[in-house]
Each structure stands twice: as C-alpha cells, then as structure tokens.
Short mmCIF file of C-alpha atoms and ligand atoms in Angstrom, two decimals:
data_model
loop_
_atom_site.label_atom_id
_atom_site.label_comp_id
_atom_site.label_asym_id
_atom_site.label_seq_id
_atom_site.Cartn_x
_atom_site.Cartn_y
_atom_site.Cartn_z
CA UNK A 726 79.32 116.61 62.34
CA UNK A 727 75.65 117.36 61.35
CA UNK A 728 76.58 115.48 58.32
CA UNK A 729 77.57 112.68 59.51
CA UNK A 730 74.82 112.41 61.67
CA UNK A 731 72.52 112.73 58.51
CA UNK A 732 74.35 110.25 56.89
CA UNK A 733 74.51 108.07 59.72
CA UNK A 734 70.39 107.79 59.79
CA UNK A 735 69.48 107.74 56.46
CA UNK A 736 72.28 104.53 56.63
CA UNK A 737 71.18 102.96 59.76
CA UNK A 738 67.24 103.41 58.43
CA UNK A 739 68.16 101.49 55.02
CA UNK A 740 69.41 98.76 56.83
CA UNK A 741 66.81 98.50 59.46
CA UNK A 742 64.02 98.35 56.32
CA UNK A 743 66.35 95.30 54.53
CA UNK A 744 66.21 93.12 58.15
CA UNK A 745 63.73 90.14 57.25
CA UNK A 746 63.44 88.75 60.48
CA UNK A 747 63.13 89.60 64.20
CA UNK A 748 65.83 87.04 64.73
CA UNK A 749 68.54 90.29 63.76
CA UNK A 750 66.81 93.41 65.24
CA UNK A 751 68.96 93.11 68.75
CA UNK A 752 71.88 93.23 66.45
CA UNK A 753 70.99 96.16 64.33
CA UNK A 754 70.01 98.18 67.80
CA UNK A 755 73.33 97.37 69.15
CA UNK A 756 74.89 98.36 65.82
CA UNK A 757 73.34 101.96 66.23
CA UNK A 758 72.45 102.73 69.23
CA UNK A 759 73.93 100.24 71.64
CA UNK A 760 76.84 101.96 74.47
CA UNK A 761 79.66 101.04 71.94
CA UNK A 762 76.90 101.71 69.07
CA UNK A 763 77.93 104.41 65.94
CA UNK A 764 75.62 106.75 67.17
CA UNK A 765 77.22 106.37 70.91
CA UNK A 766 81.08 106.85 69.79
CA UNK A 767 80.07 109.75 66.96
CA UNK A 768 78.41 111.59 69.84
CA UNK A 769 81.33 111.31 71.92
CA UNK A 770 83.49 113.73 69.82
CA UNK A 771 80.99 116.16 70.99
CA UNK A 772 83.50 117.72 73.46
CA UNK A 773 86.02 118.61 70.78
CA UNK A 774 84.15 121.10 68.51
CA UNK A 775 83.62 124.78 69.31
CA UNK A 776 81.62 125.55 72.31
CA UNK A 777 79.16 127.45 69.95
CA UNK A 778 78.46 124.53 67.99
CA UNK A 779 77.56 122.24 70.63
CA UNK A 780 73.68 123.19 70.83
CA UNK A 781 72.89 122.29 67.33
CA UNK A 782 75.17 119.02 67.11
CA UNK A 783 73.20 117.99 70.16
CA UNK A 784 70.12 118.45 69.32
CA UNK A 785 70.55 116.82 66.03
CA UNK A 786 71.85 113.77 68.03
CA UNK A 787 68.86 113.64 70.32
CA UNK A 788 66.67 114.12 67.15
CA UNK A 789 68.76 111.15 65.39
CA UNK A 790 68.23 108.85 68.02
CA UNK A 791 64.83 109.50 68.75
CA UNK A 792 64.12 108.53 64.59
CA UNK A 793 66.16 105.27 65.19
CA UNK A 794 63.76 104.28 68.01
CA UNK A 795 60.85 104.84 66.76
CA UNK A 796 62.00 103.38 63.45
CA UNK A 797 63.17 100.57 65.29
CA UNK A 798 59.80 100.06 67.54
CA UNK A 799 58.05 99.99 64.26
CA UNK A 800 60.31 97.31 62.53
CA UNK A 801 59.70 95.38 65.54
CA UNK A 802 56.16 95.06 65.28
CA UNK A 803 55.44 94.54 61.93
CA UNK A 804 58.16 91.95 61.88
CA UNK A 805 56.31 90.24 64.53
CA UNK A 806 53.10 90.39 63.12
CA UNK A 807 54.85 88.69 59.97
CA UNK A 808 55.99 86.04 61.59
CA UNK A 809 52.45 85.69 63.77
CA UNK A 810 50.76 85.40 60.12
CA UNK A 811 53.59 83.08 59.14
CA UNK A 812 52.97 80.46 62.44
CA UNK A 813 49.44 80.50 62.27
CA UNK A 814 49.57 79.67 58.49
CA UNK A 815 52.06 77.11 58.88
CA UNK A 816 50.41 75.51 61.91
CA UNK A 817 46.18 76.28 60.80
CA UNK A 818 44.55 77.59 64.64
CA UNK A 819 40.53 76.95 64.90
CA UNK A 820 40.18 80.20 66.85
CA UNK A 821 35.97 79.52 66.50
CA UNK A 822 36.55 76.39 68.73
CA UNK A 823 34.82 77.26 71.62
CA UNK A 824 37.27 77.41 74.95
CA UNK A 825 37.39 74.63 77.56
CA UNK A 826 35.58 76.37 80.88
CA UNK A 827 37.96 76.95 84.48
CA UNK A 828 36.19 75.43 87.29
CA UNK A 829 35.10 77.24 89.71
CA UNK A 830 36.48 76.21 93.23
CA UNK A 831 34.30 77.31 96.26
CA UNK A 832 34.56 77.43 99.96
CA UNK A 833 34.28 74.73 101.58
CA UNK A 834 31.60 73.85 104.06
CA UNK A 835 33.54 74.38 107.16
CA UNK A 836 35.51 77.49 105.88
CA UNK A 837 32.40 78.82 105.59
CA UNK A 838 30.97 77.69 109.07
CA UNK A 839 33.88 78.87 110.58
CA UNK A 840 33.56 82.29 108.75
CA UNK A 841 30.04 82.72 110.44
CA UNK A 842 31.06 81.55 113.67
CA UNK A 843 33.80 84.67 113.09
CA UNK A 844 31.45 87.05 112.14
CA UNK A 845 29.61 86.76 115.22
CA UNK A 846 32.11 86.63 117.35
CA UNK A 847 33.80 89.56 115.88
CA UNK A 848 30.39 91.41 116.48
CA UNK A 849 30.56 90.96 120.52
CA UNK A 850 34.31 92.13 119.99
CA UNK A 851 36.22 89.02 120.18
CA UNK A 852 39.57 89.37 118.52
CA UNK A 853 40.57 85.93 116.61
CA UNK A 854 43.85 84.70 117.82
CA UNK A 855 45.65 81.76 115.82
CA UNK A 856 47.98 79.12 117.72
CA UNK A 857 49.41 75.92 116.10
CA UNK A 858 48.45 72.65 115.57
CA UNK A 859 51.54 71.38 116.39
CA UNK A 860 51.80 71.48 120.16
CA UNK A 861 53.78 70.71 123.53
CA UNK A 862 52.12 68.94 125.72
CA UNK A 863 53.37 70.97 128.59
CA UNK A 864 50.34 73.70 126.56
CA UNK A 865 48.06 70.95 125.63
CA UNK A 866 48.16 69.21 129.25
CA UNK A 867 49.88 70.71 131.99
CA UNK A 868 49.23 74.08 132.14
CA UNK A 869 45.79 73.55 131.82
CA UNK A 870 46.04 71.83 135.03
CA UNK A 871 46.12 68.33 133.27
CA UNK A 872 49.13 66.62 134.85
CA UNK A 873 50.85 63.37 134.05
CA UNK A 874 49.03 60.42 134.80
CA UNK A 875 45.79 62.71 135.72
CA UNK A 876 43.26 60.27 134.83
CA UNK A 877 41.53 63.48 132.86
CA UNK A 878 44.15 62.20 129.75
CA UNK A 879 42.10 59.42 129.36
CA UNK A 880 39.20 62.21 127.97
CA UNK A 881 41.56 63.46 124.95
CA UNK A 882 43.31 60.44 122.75
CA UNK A 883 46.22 61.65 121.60
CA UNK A 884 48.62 62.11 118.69
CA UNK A 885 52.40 62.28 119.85
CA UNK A 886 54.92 63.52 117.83
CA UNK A 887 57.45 62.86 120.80
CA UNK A 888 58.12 62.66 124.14
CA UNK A 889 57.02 66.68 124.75
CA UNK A 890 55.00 67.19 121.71
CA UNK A 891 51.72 66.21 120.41
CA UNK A 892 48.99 67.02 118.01
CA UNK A 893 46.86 69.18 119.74
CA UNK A 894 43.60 67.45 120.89
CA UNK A 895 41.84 70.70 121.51
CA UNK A 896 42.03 74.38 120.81
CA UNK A 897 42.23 74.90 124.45
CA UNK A 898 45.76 75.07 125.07
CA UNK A 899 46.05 78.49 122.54
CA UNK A 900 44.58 79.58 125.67
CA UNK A 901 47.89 79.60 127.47
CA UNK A 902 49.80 80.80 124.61
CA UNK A 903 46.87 83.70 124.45
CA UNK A 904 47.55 84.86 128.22
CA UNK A 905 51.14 84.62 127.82
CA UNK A 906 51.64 87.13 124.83
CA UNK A 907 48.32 89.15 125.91
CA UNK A 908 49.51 89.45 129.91
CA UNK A 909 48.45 92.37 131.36
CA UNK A 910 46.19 93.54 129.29
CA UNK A 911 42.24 92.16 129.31
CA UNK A 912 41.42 89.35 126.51
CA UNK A 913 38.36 88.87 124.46
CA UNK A 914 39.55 85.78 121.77
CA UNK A 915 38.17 83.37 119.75
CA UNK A 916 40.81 80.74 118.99
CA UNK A 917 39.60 78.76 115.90
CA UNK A 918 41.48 75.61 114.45
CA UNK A 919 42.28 72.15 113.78
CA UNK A 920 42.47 69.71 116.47
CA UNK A 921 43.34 65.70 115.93
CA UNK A 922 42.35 62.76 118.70
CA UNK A 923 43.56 59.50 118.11
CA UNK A 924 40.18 57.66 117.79
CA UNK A 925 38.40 55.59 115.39
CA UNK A 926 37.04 57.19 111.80
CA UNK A 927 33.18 56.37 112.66
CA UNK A 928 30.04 58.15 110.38
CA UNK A 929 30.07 60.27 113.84
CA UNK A 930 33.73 61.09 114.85
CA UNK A 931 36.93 62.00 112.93
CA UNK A 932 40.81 61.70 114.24
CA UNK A 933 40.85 65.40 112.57
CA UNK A 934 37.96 68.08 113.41
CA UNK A 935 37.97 72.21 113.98
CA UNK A 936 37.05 73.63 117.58
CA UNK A 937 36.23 77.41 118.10
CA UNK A 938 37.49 78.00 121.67
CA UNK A 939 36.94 81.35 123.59
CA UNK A 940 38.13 82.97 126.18
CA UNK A 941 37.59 86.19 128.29
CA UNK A 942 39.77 87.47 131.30
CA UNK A 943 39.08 90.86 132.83
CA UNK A 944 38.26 92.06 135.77
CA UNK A 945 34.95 90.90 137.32
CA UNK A 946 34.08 88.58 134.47
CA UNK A 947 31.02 86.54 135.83
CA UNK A 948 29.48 83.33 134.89
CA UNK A 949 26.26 85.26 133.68
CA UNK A 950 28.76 86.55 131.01
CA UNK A 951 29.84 83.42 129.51
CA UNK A 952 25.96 81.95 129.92
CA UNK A 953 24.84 85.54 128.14
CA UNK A 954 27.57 84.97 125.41
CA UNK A 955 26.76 81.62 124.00
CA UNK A 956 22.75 82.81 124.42
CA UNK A 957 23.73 85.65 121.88
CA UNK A 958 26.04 83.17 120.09
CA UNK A 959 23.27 80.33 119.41
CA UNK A 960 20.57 82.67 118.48
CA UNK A 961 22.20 84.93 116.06
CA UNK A 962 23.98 81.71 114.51
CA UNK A 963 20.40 79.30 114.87
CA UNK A 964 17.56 81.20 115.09
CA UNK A 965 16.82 84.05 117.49
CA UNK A 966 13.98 81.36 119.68
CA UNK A 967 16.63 78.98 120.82
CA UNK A 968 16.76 78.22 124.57
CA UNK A 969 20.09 77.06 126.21
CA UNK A 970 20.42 74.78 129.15
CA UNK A 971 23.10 74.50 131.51
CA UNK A 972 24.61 71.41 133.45
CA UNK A 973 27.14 71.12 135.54
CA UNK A 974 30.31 69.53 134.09
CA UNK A 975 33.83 68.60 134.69
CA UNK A 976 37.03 70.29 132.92
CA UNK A 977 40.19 70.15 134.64
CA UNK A 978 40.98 73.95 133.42
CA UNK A 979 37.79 75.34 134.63
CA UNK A 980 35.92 75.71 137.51
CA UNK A 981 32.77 75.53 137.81
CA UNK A 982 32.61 73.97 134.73
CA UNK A 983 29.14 73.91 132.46
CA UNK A 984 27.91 71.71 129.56
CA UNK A 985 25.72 73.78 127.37
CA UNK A 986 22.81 72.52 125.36
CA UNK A 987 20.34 74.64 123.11
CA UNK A 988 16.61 72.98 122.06
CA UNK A 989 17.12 70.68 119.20
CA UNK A 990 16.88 72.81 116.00
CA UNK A 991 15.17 70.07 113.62
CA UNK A 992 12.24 68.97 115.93
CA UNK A 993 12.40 72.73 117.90
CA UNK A 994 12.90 70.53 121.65
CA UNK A 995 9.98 67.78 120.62
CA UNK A 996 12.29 64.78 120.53
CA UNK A 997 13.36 63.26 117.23
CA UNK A 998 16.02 61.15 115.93
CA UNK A 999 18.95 63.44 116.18
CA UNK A 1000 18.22 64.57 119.31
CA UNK A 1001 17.93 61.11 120.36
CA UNK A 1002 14.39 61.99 121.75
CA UNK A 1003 15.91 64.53 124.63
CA UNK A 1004 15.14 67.46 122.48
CA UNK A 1005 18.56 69.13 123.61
CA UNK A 1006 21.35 69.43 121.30
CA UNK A 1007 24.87 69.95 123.36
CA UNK A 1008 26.62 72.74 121.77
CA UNK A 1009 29.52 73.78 124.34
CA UNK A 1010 31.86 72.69 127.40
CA UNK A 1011 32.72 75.65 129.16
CA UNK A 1012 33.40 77.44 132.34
CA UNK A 1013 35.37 79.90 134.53
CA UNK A 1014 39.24 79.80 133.57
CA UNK A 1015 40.42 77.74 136.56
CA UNK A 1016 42.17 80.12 138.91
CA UNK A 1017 45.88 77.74 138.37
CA UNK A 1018 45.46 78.10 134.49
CA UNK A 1019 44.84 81.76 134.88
CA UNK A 1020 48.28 82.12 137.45
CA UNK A 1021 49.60 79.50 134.34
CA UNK A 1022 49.23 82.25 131.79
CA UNK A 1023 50.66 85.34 133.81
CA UNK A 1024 47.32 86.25 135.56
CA UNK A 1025 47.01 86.76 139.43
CA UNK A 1026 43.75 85.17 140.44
CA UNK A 1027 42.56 87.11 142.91
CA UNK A 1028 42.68 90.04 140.56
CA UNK A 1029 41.55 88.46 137.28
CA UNK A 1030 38.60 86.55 136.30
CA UNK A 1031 37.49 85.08 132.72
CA UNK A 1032 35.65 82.57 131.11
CA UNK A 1033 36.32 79.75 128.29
CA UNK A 1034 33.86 78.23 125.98
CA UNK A 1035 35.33 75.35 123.48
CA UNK A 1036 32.63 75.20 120.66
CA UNK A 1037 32.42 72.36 117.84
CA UNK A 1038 32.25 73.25 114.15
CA UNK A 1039 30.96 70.24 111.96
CA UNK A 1040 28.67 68.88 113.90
CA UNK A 1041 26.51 71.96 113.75
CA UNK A 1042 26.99 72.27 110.23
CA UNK A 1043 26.01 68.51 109.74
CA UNK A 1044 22.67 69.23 111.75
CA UNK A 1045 21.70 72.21 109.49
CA UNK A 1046 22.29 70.19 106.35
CA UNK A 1047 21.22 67.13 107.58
CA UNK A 1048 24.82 65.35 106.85
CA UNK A 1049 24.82 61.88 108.30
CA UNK A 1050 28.54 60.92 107.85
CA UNK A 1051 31.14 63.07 109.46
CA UNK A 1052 33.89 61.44 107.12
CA UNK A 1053 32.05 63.53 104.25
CA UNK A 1054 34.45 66.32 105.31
CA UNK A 1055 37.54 64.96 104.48
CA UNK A 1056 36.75 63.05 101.75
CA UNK A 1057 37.25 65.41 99.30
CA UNK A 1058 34.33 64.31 96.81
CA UNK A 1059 32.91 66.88 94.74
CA UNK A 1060 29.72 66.03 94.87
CA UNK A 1061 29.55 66.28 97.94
CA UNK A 1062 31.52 69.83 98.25
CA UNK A 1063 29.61 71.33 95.50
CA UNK A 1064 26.27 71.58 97.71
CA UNK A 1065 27.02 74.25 99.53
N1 DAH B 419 38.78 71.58 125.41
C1 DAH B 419 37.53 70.87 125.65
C2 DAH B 419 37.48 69.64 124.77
O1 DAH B 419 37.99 69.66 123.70
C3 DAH B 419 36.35 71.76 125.37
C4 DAH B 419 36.26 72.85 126.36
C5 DAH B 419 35.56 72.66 127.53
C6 DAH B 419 36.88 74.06 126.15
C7 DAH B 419 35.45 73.67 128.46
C8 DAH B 419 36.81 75.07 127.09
C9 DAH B 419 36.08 74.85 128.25
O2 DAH B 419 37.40 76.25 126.92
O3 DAH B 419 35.98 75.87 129.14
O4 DAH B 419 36.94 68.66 125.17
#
C-alpha cells in the first residue's frame, strides 16, 4: 500500500503540473483529494491490513496529502498570476493614472450642535432618553394637560397622521413616555429630537426643527434648580459672562411656568439687529412639571417634584454663525454644509 501511495503522488503531481488553466484545478482537487477522491477510497482499505502496518501506511497518507496541498496551493497561484499577466496584457491598465479622491462627508451643523448640547448635559448627569417622532396625540396633547378643544392647541400647528396620531410638535410629550418606563425611580433626561409644526417655510421658521427637552423629577426639586441648570447650561455652551432673565410664562404642562432669556451674544445685551434692540435673546420655555402631568406619568404629586426645560437647537446655532435663513438646514447644499 506504500506503493501505491507513491505511485499515486508522483501521478496526481504530473497531472497537476500539465493543468493550463485555473478553469480545471477544482476538478483535479476533487480527482485526488475530494471525499470520493483516489486518495480518499485508497485510504479506506486502511482497516484491512495488519494491525502492525497501520502506523506507517498512515503516516505516508497524511504525508501524501499534505504534498498534494501544498502542490495544489502552489498551482493555484501561479496559475492566477498567469492569467492576471494575461488580462492586463490583453486589456493595457494605466496603473500611473492618478486615483479619483472619496469625499469626505462631515457632520452636519446640527448633529454637531446637538452633540454639544449632549456633552453638557451629560456633564450635570442627565441621561439622554430617545422617544419617536411619530406620536399619539393622547402623549403629544392630553397628558400634558392639553385637552381637546383647549384653546392651548392653537400654540402647536399640527401634523396628523390620523384621528389619534400626529407628528409630534414638540419633544415634550417623551416626557410622559420618560415617567412611564422610569416610574419610581428619580429622572435626570435630556430628550433630544425632531419635531414638525404645520406652519409656513419662512427665512425664520421651518415645518421640521430639533428641540432638546429636559426634565428632572425627584424629591424636593426646586425652581432654583431648573433656573441654576440652564445658568450652567448657557454659560458653558455661550460664554461663561452670560446673564439669564426670567419671565413668567404660560405652558399648560407646567406650573409656574418661565420664559428664559440670556443677554444677546452678538452685541453682549447693547441692542442690535438680532436682538431686535432688547438685548435679550430667549433661549428656553420651562417650568415645574405640572402636578396632573406628573400623576399622568405614574408620579404622586405630593411626593414628587421636577422640572422641564424645552430648549431650541438651530436657532442658536444660526446666531453663532450668523445664518440668516433657517431653510439653509434642510436644503442640503454643500456649500453651505461644508462651513462647518
Ligand atoms: N414644548 C414647548 C414648545 O415646544 C417648550 C417647552 C416649554 C418645553 C416649557 C418644556 C417646558 O418642557 O417646561 O413650545
């Protein structure tokens, strides 16, 4: 049997060195060393010599096939090579042509606001919780103490999809959603997304636009918390002199409610254009959670407190780069994109 296993390479190699192309190497392997190969069945009348003789007849089998690889692995690549040569002579390549550049994408300008906004956030250990765009309008309205017909609809414009849901028109009903899945455990969230209004595309307002919404609920959460928030918010974010001001407001799902303001960060509070001469820029409606929207999302009142904040995102960013049309956000122009 050693014999014929000699025989059997020195066979299979001669064959192996006549094969031209790389179209007949499977064949060749299956020939040899395939399951139903000659290398496969010859090895299977191992059982039927001498127990003595077994060792060496194995071995000899292992050694064969090992050659037959190799040999094979060999063949393989300098058949390919051949027929590499063969393609690029056939079909002449200009490999000294220089390559056409990938362009570079980049973030764009409210990824990257709303990245910052994160950051600082995530510094005063507010978790970021994500809820959909796609909303009901029991979440959107009602549990935040917005009924049917409350003439408070008339302050969000909305986008229905049907009877019971809508686009959301602010980031304020993740709020409920928040409570819900968080209930009883304390919350410390920023809620960052997409919001739509059905309103008029003007150079100052969008039908689409990202909010950054917070909310707190603890025990003994004060309104000196939420004012001593957004003062650490506004200064790490525009510049550690900024002054807020506070006014008294109206939101249906808070109360007291607060409009912030912080001193107008291109004329520093003297009055300019942007600031339309007030030197205040508004920069948040917020307030305590209103005691029905906490009892809404699963927390008793006269235990819990908390406060909400609903931020904006491009108008800031339109401020610090002096954008003038809002629509520049959407529009997808690259000329645009590509300065920041
Ligand atoms: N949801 C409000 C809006 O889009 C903004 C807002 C005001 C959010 C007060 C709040 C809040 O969380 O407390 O007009």
């Amino acid at each position: 049997m050693l014999e014929e296993l000699e025989t059997l390479q020195t066979q299979a190699l001669a064959t192996l060195e006549q094969i031209g192309g790389a179209d007949a190497l499977p064949q060749w392997y299956r020939t040899h060393l395939g399951r139903k190969g000659n290398l496969t069945e010859l090895l299977r009348g191992l059982g039927q010599l001498a127990p003595e003789e077994r060792p060496a007849v194995g071995q000899k089998g292992n050694a064969v096939k090992k050659a037959l690889e190799e040999a094979f692995a060999t063949r393989q690549e300098i058949l390919r090579e051949a027929e590499l040569e063969a393609s690029l002579n056939a079909e002449p390549l200009d490999i000294s042509l220089p390559g056409r550049p990938v362009a570079m994408g980049r973030l764009h300008l409210t990824t990257r606001m709303l990245r910052q906004m994160r950051a600082i956030f995530a510094e005063m250990g507010f978790q970021v919780y994500e809820a959909p765009e796609v909303e009901t309008d029991e979440n959107n309205f009602e549990l935040l103490n917005i009924p049917p017909y409350h003439p408070a609809r008339d302050m969000w414009d909305t986008f229905r999809v049907n009877d019971k849901v809508v686009l959301r028109t602010h980031t304020s009903p993740g709020q409920i959603r928040c409570m819900r899945e968080y209930h009883p455990d304390p919350i410390r969230v920023i809620l960052p997304g997409k919001c739509y209004r059905y309103e008029q595309i003007t150079p100052r307002s969008e039908h689409q636009f990202f909010q950054v919404e917070g909310l707190a609920v603890g025990h003994g959460i004060r309104m000196t918390d939420l004012i001593g928030t957004m003062a650490e918010f506004a200064r790490t974010m525009h510049g550690p002199d900024r002054r807020l001001r506070i006014r008294g407001s109206y939101f249906p799902f808070t109360e007291p409610s607060i409009e912030m303001d912080m001193d107008c960060i291109i004329c520093e509070g003297q009055g300019c254009r942007i600031c339309k001469y007030s030197g205040w820029l508004e920069v948040a409606g917020a307030g305590m959670v209103h005691p029905k929207v906490l009892a809404n999302g699963g927390y008793d009142p006269a235990e819990w407190s908390g406060f909400a904040f609903g931020l904006g995102v491009e108008r800031p960013a339109m401020l610090h780069h002096g954008i003038e049309d809002i629509r520049n956000f959407y529009a997808n122009d690259l000329r645009f994109l590509r300065q920041f």
